[in-house]
Amino acid sequence: MIRALSISIREFRGVRDLNLDFAGKNFAICGPNGTGKSGIVDALEFALTGVISRLAGAGTGSLSVKEHGPHVDSRNKPENAYVSLRVHIPSLKKDATITRTVKDAKNPKFSPDDPEIRAVFSKVSLHPEFALSRRELIRYVLSEPGKRAKEVQELLRLEEVETLRALFQKIANANDRDVKQAKVTREEASSSLLRALGLTKLSASEILAAANEKRAILFLPALPALEANTSIKDGIVSGSAAKSVKVPKQQAKADIDAIKIKLAAVQSAEFLSAIAKVSAALDDLSKDEKLLKSASKEAFLRTAISLFDDDACPVCDTPWKPEEFKNHLAQKLKDYSAATAQRKELERQLLPIVNELESMRVAAGSVAKYGSQLPTPVDCADLTTYVAQLGGVVSRLRAFIPLNETSDALAGASKVSEEVLKALALLEAGVAALPEPTQQDAARDFLSVGQERLEGYRRESLKHKAADKAAQDARFIFDLYNKVTTEALEAIYRNVEEQFSKLYRMVNYDDEDAFRAELKPSMGKLGFDVDFYGRGFFPPGAYHSEGHQDSMGLCLYLALMSHLAGDAFTFAVLDDVLMSVDSGHRREVSKMLLEEFPNTQFLLTTHDEVWLRHMKSVGLIEPKRFAHFRTWSVDLGPTEWDGRDVWDEIKDLLGKNDVRAAAALLRHYLEHFSKEACQSLRAQVEFRGDAQFSLGGLLPNAISKLKKSLKAGKDAAVSWKQNDKIDAITTQENLLNAAVSATKIDQWQINAAVHYNEWANLHKNDFASIVDAYKALVVAFACGKCSSVLFSTPEVGEAEALRCSCGDINVNLRRKS
Amino acid sequence: MDDKTVTAGGDGKSSVDGHSTGSVAHQIIGQFLIALEGQNGYEKAAKNLRNAIFGAKPTEASLRFAMFEEDEL
């Protein structure tokens, strides 16, 4: 998506004022621990995302970007703390700058400010995985399978897949519940219809036979068939039912008998035992305060997740990054998993109780209507109240939370008051006292009530069918979603597995050239096993060394990022990711990055100078594309190993008459410079296994090698009769010889007074002249135009030329044959 | 309902036009939508779901409406 061109950091974290020129190329930041390398990574992350990972997440407590993003001396001036990052956007073929201050981290400034550029930066901000530290890298390798799947899915930004899966599952489950509910209601309508028709079995032929029997009494034509729109009372004149008898005696009697059976059922030992069992479980759950709170909060948290707008908490408006908000609530929900399991089990036990009570409610409701229709009305207020109470109980039991209300509702579920029983008895007596209807009236009542209940049954049947169809559709979509996404994830993991194995083999071809890995997704988990020297597949931490695990983490990250971003994988920050990898394998890592990711710009930090050299010698880092920090102070921030800083700093120290510090700095710098010179000129030095080379063991060798190279160049120029070259080389030689002479390096071994060990004991003015001499010597090693240290080419084999970075100096070392 | 083009790649990837971000997640979801469109009787649900998923942040209510074309009242 982007390539970093340059960065300016002001008053941010440990940096006071720093500019780095990446030029869109790979760039290395090297320096001992505590010199500010990771501050640069923080600045890059902050510029692109507004976040500093190390100030967020687990264990960071009260740390925040706003409070702790600015330099400690600017902590009360967050407006002074900013990072400005200039990038190239390959897809737009444009350069752009994003500037973000700590004070207003959410509103970066863009230049140029156009929608296309904003869109690219917006997309980058959603992919903070461009920066990887060793701490993060090792998560992919050593995590538990369930956790690893989450880590990898987070890296691949797959949370949307999981979110959608959860929504489809929720819909499918809710529809299953709707079907069950619709089925109960339909069965109640069925019972009511059967009672009205005096049947025991619901079949079209039996309904038709019963209806036609009554129709014959009324001299109505027999119905030939019972279809969906057939009315069994067809032909009865509206309002012709016996006006004196509003209550159909037979049907009312059957309804009252039915409710008496239901009343007996809800007061049966079996029903009471079921209630007692659930009540006890509810009491247990209520006693556990934590679980109780969990159960209460769970629904709330799920609602919060569904209402989250990817910006701020829906309750308190606190800004959250989407991933962090969801993870935060997911962790809480995970803690509630025990309560959730108990809740599901209790809901399962409650279901038959709820169904029985609902059936009772519907039946009691239809009986209560008869009270006012009887010739001598019966006051059914208590019965109606009971029906309303049952409705409340059913609602409470279905809601489940709060638990105390569920417990209370359950406690009263089987209680039927004396008043209700009395009202029922009065109703029963009222119905019994009704005059027996004539045969015709009875037939008319039969057909009218039967038709009414048949229509009710048809309505509920249609609802049930619709609910059933919706449930089947929802389940089908959910199952298909699972199938397709699982296959797609498996394909991704296969692809990543192959790419990962290939990258790892490249780094470890010397001893693991047949290495293979297996990524196995299963039920939300991701198994990761690696081949161990042909002895079988094991978890990475089982037998492989820490160094191998580090390189596995890097290779897995690179494979995942390749798959995640494809051609848009143009930028990655690797923050000291190969701490435990030995130098030989680091060189191979450099080669692998260069060969396999030619279109990716890597910004790498390391505390290891040797790896920095590897990166340069392999060509991963171009000669000038690195920053070498030598020290850090709270006042200055990181300080680079470039000449300008050093000579100014030495001058400042001498101004304060601090010769000791100035001498230490000069020696330290010359050691650094000598290493660079020996490396670039391919000078021979006495090997030290501990890599602790002293100034005396380096600088004379570098001078000797440069002199020899210049002499070889002059000889070659003479052989080719290139007089202008001869003059230029002679000038360079004279410059070098004069500088060497001024430093008196050649007298170190015979004159202790001029040895660098004595510098700290010199007078300020005496040491100042030494500083001038060595500054001139350093200049003599460099190109006058581009200031780069001269280097021999090629890097191996017989040297053919002495060059500088800009090409102004290009001394041929080969004589005419 | 606007048309969006969803094409399956040969490497298990797919690209989804319209409101999709083109992320790996959307590529996978796009594959699901293609599969659903190919199921007899689910063509319309697939189109509705594509809008619900890629047009805005999907919610239970928006998915329900897409699947059953009915509001939860």
PDB file of C-alpha atoms in Angstrom, chain A residues 123 127 156-161 163-164 167-168 170-171 174-175 178 305-310 326 469-474 476-478 480-481 484-485 488-489 491-492 495 562-566, chain B residues 11-13 20-42 45-46 49 52-54 56-68 70 72:
ATOM      1  CA  LYS A 123      -6.748   1.308   5.028  1.00  0.00           C
ATOM      2  CA  HIS A 127      -3.599  -2.968   9.423  1.00  0.00           C
ATOM      3  CA  LEU A 156      -5.414 -12.031   8.647  1.00  0.00           C
ATOM      4  CA  ARG A 157      -8.214  -9.705   9.756  1.00  0.00           C
ATOM      5  CA  LEU A 158     -10.684 -12.576   9.785  1.00  0.00           C
ATOM      6  CA  GLU A 159     -12.773 -11.358  12.707  1.00  0.00           C
ATOM      7  CA  GLU A 160     -15.507 -10.291  10.285  1.00  0.00           C
ATOM      8  CA  VAL A 161     -15.854 -13.909   9.188  1.00  0.00           C
ATOM      9  CA  THR A 163     -18.665 -12.099  13.598  1.00  0.00           C
ATOM     10  CA  LEU A 164     -20.892 -13.009  10.681  1.00  0.00           C
ATOM     11  CA  LEU A 167     -24.812 -13.708  13.715  1.00  0.00           C
ATOM     12  CA  PHE A 168     -25.953 -16.490  11.371  1.00  0.00           C
ATOM     13  CA  LYS A 170     -27.797 -16.620  16.467  1.00  0.00           C
ATOM     14  CA  ILE A 171     -30.471 -16.258  13.795  1.00  0.00           C
ATOM     15  CA  ALA A 174     -33.604 -18.040  17.363  1.00  0.00           C
ATOM     16  CA  ASN A 175     -35.571 -19.500  14.464  1.00  0.00           C
ATOM     17  CA  ASP A 178     -39.584 -19.798  17.106  1.00  0.00           C
ATOM     18  CA  ILE A 305     -21.167  -5.736  20.959  1.00  0.00           C
ATOM     19  CA  SER A 306     -24.072  -5.638  18.523  1.00  0.00           C
ATOM     20  CA  LEU A 307     -24.559  -1.892  19.055  1.00  0.00           C
ATOM     21  CA  PHE A 308     -20.850  -0.980  18.830  1.00  0.00           C
ATOM     22  CA  ASP A 309     -20.297   1.339  15.872  1.00  0.00           C
ATOM     23  CA  ASP A 310     -16.551   0.693  15.467  1.00  0.00           C
ATOM     24  CA  LYS A 326     -14.431  -6.673  20.922  1.00  0.00           C
ATOM     25  CA  LYS A 469     -39.391 -22.873   6.587  1.00  0.00           C
ATOM     26  CA  ALA A 470     -37.555 -19.859   8.001  1.00  0.00           C
ATOM     27  CA  ALA A 471     -35.738 -22.094  10.482  1.00  0.00           C
ATOM     28  CA  GLN A 472     -34.727 -24.487   7.705  1.00  0.00           C
ATOM     29  CA  ASP A 473     -33.513 -21.587   5.566  1.00  0.00           C
ATOM     30  CA  ALA A 474     -31.594 -20.037   8.442  1.00  0.00           C
ATOM     31  CA  PHE A 476     -29.185 -24.054   5.661  1.00  0.00           C
ATOM     32  CA  ILE A 477     -27.525 -20.634   5.278  1.00  0.00           C
ATOM     33  CA  PHE A 478     -25.612 -21.097   8.517  1.00  0.00           C
ATOM     34  CA  LEU A 480     -23.434 -23.382   4.048  1.00  0.00           C
ATOM     35  CA  TYR A 481     -21.592 -20.426   5.553  1.00  0.00           C
ATOM     36  CA  VAL A 484     -17.648 -22.470   2.606  1.00  0.00           C
ATOM     37  CA  THR A 485     -15.695 -20.435   5.140  1.00  0.00           C
ATOM     38  CA  ALA A 488     -11.692 -21.180   2.391  1.00  0.00           C
ATOM     39  CA  LEU A 489      -9.762 -20.994   5.657  1.00  0.00           C
ATOM     40  CA  ALA A 491      -7.188 -23.241   1.579  1.00  0.00           C
ATOM     41  CA  ILE A 492      -5.564 -20.176   3.143  1.00  0.00           C
ATOM     42  CA  ASN A 495      -1.215 -21.801   1.055  1.00  0.00           C
ATOM     43  CA  SER A 562       1.888 -12.297   1.788  1.00  0.00           C
ATOM     44  CA  HIS A 563      -1.484 -13.964   1.782  1.00  0.00           C
ATOM     45  CA  LEU A 564      -3.187 -11.117   3.603  1.00  0.00           C
ATOM     46  CA  ALA A 565      -1.922  -8.264   1.484  1.00  0.00           C
ATOM     47  CA  GLY A 566      -0.697  -9.949  -1.701  1.00  0.00           C
TER      48      GLY A 566
ATOM     49  CA  ASP B  11      -6.483 -20.116  -5.698  1.00  0.00           C
ATOM     50  CA  GLY B  12      -9.301 -20.135  -3.218  1.00  0.00           C
ATOM     51  CA  LYS B  13      -9.542 -16.349  -3.312  1.00  0.00           C
ATOM     52  CA  SER B  20     -16.367  -4.818  -0.083  1.00  0.00           C
ATOM     53  CA  THR B  21     -12.990  -3.822   1.293  1.00  0.00           C
ATOM     54  CA  GLY B  22     -11.371  -6.656  -0.660  1.00  0.00           C
ATOM     55  CA  SER B  23      -9.932  -7.956   2.602  1.00  0.00           C
ATOM     56  CA  VAL B  24      -9.301 -11.650   3.075  1.00  0.00           C
ATOM     57  CA  ALA B  25     -12.427 -11.759   5.245  1.00  0.00           C
ATOM     58  CA  HIS B  26     -14.532 -10.212   2.512  1.00  0.00           C
ATOM     59  CA  GLN B  27     -13.028 -12.537  -0.073  1.00  0.00           C
ATOM     60  CA  ILE B  28     -14.098 -15.497   2.027  1.00  0.00           C
ATOM     61  CA  ILE B  29     -17.550 -14.062   2.642  1.00  0.00           C
ATOM     62  CA  GLY B  30     -17.779 -13.384  -1.099  1.00  0.00           C
ATOM     63  CA  GLN B  31     -17.178 -17.076  -1.744  1.00  0.00           C
ATOM     64  CA  PHE B  32     -20.062 -17.919   0.574  1.00  0.00           C
ATOM     65  CA  LEU B  33     -22.357 -15.507  -1.284  1.00  0.00           C
ATOM     66  CA  ILE B  34     -21.425 -17.079  -4.616  1.00  0.00           C
ATOM     67  CA  ALA B  35     -22.228 -20.508  -3.198  1.00  0.00           C
ATOM     68  CA  LEU B  36     -25.554 -19.283  -1.820  1.00  0.00           C
ATOM     69  CA  GLU B  37     -26.497 -17.670  -5.123  1.00  0.00           C
ATOM     70  CA  GLY B  38     -26.001 -21.039  -6.767  1.00  0.00           C
ATOM     71  CA  GLN B  39     -28.541 -22.695  -4.480  1.00  0.00           C
ATOM     72  CA  ASN B  40     -32.030 -23.019  -5.915  1.00  0.00           C
ATOM     73  CA  GLY B  41     -34.400 -20.715  -4.053  1.00  0.00           C
ATOM     74  CA  TYR B  42     -31.701 -18.707  -2.318  1.00  0.00           C
ATOM     75  CA  ALA B  45     -31.442 -14.001  -0.187  1.00  0.00           C
ATOM     76  CA  ALA B  46     -27.873 -14.037  -1.511  1.00  0.00           C
ATOM     77  CA  LEU B  49     -27.247 -10.544   2.082  1.00  0.00           C
ATOM     78  CA  ALA B  52     -26.544  -6.181   4.073  1.00  0.00           C
ATOM     79  CA  ILE B  53     -22.985  -7.409   4.602  1.00  0.00           C
ATOM     80  CA  PHE B  54     -20.995  -5.153   2.295  1.00  0.00           C
ATOM     81  CA  ALA B  56     -23.078  -1.450   6.075  1.00  0.00           C
ATOM     82  CA  LYS B  57     -22.084  -3.075   9.307  1.00  0.00           C
ATOM     83  CA  PRO B  58     -24.228  -6.213   9.390  1.00  0.00           C
ATOM     84  CA  THR B  59     -26.511  -6.697  12.368  1.00  0.00           C
ATOM     85  CA  GLU B  60     -28.849  -9.497  13.350  1.00  0.00           C
ATOM     86  CA  ALA B  61     -31.812  -7.382  12.255  1.00  0.00           C
ATOM     87  CA  SER B  62     -30.310  -6.473   8.858  1.00  0.00           C
ATOM     88  CA  LEU B  63     -29.390 -10.092   8.159  1.00  0.00           C
ATOM     89  CA  ARG B  64     -32.849 -11.274   9.178  1.00  0.00           C
ATOM     90  CA  PHE B  65     -34.409  -8.773   6.836  1.00  0.00           C
ATOM     91  CA  ALA B  66     -32.070  -9.859   4.061  1.00  0.00           C
ATOM     92  CA  MET B  67     -32.861 -13.532   4.592  1.00  0.00           C
ATOM     93  CA  PHE B  68     -36.601 -13.345   5.175  1.00  0.00           C
ATOM     94  CA  GLU B  70     -39.403  -9.129   7.006  1.00  0.00           C
ATOM     95  CA  GLU B  72     -38.580  -7.938  13.374  1.00  0.00           C
TER      96      GLU B  72
END
